[in-house]
Protein backbone atom coordinates (compact mmCIF):
# COMPACT_ATOMS: atom_id res chain seq x y z
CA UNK A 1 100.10 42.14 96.68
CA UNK A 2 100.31 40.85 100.64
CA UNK A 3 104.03 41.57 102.20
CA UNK A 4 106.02 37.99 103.27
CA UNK A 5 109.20 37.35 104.15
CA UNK A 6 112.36 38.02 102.20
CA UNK A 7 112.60 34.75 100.11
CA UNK A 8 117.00 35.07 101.05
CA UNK A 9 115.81 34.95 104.70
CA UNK A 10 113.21 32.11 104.11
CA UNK A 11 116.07 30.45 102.89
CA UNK A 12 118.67 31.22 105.55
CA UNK A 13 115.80 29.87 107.73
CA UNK A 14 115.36 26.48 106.55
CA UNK A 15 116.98 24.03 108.94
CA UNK A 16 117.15 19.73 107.96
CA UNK A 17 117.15 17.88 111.43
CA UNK A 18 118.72 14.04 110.76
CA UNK A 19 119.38 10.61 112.48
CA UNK A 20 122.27 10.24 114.40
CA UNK A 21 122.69 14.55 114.37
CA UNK A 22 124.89 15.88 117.73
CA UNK A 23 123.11 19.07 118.52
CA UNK A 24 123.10 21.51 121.60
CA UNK A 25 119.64 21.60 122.88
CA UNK A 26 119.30 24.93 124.03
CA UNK A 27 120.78 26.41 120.75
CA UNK A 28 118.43 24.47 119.13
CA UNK A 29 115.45 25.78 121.43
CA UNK A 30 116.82 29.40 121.23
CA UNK A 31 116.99 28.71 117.01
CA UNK A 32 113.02 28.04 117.13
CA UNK A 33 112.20 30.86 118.65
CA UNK A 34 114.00 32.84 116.55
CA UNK A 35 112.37 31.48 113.66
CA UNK A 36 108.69 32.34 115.19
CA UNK A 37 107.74 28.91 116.79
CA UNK A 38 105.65 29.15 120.27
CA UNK A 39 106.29 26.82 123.11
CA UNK A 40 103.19 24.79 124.08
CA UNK A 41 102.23 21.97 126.40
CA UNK A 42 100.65 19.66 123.95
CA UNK A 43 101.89 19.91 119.91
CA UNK A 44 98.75 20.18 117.97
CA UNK A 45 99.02 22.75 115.31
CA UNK A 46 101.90 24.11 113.20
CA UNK A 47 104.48 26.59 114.71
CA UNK A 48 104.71 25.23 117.91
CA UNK A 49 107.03 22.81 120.48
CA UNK A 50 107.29 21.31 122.98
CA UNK A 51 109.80 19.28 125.69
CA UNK A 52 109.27 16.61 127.50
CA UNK A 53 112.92 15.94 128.92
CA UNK A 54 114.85 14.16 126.05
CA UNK A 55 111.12 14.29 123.96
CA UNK A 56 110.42 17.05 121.61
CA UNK A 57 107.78 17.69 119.44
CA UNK A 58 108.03 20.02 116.34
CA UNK A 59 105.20 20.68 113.90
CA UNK A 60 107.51 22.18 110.63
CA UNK A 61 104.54 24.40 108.80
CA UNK A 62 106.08 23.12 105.76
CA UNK A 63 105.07 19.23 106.78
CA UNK A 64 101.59 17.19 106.77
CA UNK A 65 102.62 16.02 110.29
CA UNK A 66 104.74 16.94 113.23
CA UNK A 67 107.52 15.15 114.69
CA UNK A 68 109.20 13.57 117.65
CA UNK A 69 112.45 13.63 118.01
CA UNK A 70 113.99 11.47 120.90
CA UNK A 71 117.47 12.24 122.48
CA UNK A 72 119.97 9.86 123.57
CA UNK A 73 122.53 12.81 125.10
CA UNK A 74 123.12 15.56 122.57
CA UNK A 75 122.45 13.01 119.57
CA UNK A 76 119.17 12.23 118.05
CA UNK A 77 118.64 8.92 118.66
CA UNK A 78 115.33 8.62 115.92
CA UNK A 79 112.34 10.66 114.66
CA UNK A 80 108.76 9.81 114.20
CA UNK A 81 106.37 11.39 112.66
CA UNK A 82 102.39 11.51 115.11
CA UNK A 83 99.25 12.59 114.43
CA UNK A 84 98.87 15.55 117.17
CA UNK A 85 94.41 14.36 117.14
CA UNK A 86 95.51 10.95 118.90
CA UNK A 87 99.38 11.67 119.64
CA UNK A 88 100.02 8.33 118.31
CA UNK A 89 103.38 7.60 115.81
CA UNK A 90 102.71 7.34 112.53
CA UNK A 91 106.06 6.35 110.79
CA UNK A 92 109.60 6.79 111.55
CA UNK A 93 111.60 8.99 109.89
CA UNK A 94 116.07 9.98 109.45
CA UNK A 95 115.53 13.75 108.28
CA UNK A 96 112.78 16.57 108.75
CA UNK A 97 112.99 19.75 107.17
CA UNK A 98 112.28 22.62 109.75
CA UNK A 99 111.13 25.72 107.64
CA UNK A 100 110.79 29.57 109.47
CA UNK A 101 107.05 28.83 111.52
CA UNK A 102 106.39 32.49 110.52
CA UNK A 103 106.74 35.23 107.80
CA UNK A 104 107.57 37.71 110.68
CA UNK A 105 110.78 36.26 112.12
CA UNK A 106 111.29 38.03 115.74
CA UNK A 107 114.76 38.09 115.30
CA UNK A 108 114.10 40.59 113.23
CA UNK A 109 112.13 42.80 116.01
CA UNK A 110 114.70 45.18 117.24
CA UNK A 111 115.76 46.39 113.78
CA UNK A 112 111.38 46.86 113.39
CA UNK A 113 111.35 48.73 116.84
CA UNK A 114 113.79 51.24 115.92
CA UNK A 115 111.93 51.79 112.61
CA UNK A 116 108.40 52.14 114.65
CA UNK A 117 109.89 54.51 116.43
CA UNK A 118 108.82 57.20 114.02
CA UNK A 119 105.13 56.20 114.69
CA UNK A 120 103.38 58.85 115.02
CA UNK A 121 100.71 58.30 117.84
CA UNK A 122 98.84 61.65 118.01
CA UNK A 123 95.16 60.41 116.25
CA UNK A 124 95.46 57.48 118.03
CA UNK A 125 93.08 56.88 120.84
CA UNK A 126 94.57 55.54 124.08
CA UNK A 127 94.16 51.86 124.27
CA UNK A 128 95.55 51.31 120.60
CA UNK A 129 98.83 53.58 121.79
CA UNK A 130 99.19 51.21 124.54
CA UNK A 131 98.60 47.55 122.43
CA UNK A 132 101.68 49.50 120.35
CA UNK A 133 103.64 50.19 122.51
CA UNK A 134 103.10 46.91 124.09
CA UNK A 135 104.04 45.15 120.61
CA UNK A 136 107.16 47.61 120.21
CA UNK A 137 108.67 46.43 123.62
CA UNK A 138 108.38 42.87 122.70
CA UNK A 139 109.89 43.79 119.40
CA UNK A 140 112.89 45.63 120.89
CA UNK A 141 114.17 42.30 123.05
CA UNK A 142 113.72 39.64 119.58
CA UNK A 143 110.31 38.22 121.72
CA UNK A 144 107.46 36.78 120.20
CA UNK A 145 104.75 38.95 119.61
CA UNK A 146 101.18 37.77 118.07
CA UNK A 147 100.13 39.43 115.08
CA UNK A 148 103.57 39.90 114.30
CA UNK A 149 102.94 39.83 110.41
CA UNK A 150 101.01 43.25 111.48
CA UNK A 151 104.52 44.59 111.60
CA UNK A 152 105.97 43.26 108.11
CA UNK A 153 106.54 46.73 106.87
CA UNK A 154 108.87 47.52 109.32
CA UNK A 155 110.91 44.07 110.48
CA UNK A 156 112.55 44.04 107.38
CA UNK A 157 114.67 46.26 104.57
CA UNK A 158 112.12 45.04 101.71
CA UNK A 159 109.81 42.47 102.38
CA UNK A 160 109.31 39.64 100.22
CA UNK A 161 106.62 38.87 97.28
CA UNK A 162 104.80 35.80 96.02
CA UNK A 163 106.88 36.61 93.03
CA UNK A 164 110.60 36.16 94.12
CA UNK A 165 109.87 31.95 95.41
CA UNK A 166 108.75 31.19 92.04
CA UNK A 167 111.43 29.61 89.99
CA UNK A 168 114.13 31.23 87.95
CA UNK A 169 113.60 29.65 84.93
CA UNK A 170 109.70 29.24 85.79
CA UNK A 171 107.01 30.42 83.61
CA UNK A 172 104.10 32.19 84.81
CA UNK A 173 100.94 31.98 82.82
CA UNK A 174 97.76 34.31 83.12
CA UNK A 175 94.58 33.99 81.59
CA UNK A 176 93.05 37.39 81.54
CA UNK A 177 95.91 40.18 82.53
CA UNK A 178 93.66 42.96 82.24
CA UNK A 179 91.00 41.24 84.71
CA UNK A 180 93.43 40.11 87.00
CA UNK A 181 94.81 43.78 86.53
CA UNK A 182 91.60 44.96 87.54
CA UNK A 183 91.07 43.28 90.58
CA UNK A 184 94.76 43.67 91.92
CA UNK A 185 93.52 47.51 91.66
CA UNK A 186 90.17 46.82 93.25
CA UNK A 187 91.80 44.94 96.26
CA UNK A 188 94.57 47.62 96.57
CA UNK A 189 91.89 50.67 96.67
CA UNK A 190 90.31 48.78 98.96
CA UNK A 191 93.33 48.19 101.63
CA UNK A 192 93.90 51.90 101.44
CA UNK A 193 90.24 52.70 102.11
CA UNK A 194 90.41 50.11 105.47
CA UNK A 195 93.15 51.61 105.89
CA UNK A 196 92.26 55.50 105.94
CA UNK A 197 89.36 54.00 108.12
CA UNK A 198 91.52 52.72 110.85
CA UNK A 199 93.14 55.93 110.91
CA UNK A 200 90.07 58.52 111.36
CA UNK A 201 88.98 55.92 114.10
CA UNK A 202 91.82 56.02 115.95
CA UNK A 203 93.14 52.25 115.58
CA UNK A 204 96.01 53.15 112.85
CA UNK A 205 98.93 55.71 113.01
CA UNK A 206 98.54 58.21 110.09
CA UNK A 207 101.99 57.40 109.11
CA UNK A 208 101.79 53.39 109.43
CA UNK A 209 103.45 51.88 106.49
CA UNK A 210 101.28 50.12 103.95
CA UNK A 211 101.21 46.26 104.45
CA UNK A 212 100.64 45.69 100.90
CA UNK A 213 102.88 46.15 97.44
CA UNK A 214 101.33 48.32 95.18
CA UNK A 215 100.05 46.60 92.00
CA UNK A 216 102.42 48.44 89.78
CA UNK A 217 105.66 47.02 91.88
């Protein structure tokens, strides 16, 4: 039922660093960003970077352990991957595939902004119209914003579904379609009740989109 990213953009996203690879560093920098990984001091959990001079880290969500890539100029020179408890290498390594660090992509965020425009604010009590409007601004200039799966609904055309990354020619088996029917319903009478909650308490815009697909899509 939960929103993700477009599986077409997923795929757009997916970027295969290798040995020997020219690059420009602050493309490459600018790329990461744009494909929802944070800047940190210290690598330690997936989604984030970090540059020591011609050191990086990466930790690719989509591998068991982050990387270093060293720089001799605009070439990588080699990769290793570390353990980010001890910082200490683990193996070497010629390629790493660098997958989007987040189903929100804040590329994406001025296309959302000018669709949250429409919010309408007047239930809202003051402090959530101000986190909004907050989160909007960020939106508007492509910037990071935490929580940005919040804003699925909006940062793209049609989100993406569990369903469209499963193979073409894959086979899907259920055991029990009319109890997994019935607790797809459950769960999705249950979003909207959270979700009516939110908005006679203020939190929610009446006219926020849902962040779920209904069962029968």
């Amino acid at each position: 039922l939960s929103l993700t990213i477009p599986r077409r953009e997923f795929l757009l996203g997916l970027r295969t660093l290798r040995q020997g690879q020219q690059l420009s560093l602050s493309k490459l920098l600018e790329t990461w960003a744009e494909m929802g990984y944070r800047s940190t001091e210290v690598v330690e959990e997936p989604g984030t970077f970090s540059r020591r001079g011609g050191i990086i880290d990466l930790f690719p969500p989509n591998e068991r352990w982050p990387v270093r890539i060293e720089l001799f100029g605009d070439e990588i020179d080699s990769m290793r991957q570390f353990d980010p408890s001890t910082q200490r290498s683990i193996q070497q390594v010629r390629s790493v595939v660098v997958a989007p660090a987040n189903e929100g992509l804040p590329k994406f965020g001025p296309a959302a902004a000018g669709r949250l425009a429409q919010l309408d604010f007047s239930n809202c009590h003051p402090i959530a119209e101000s986190d909004y409007r907050a989160d909007i601004a960020r939106l508007e200039v492509g910037a990071m914003t935490r929580g940005i799966e919040f804003y699925l609904p909006y940062l793209y055309a049609r989100p993406g579904r569990l369903l469209d990354f499963l193979p073409d020619q894959g086979l899907l088996a259920v055991e029990d379609l009319s109890e997994l029917d019935e607790a797809a319903r459950e769960l999705e009478a249950q979003a909207e009740e959270s979700r009516q909650t939110s908005v006679r308490s203020g939190d929610l815009p009446a006219n926020f989109a849902p962040a779920l697909w209904a069962w029968d899509e």
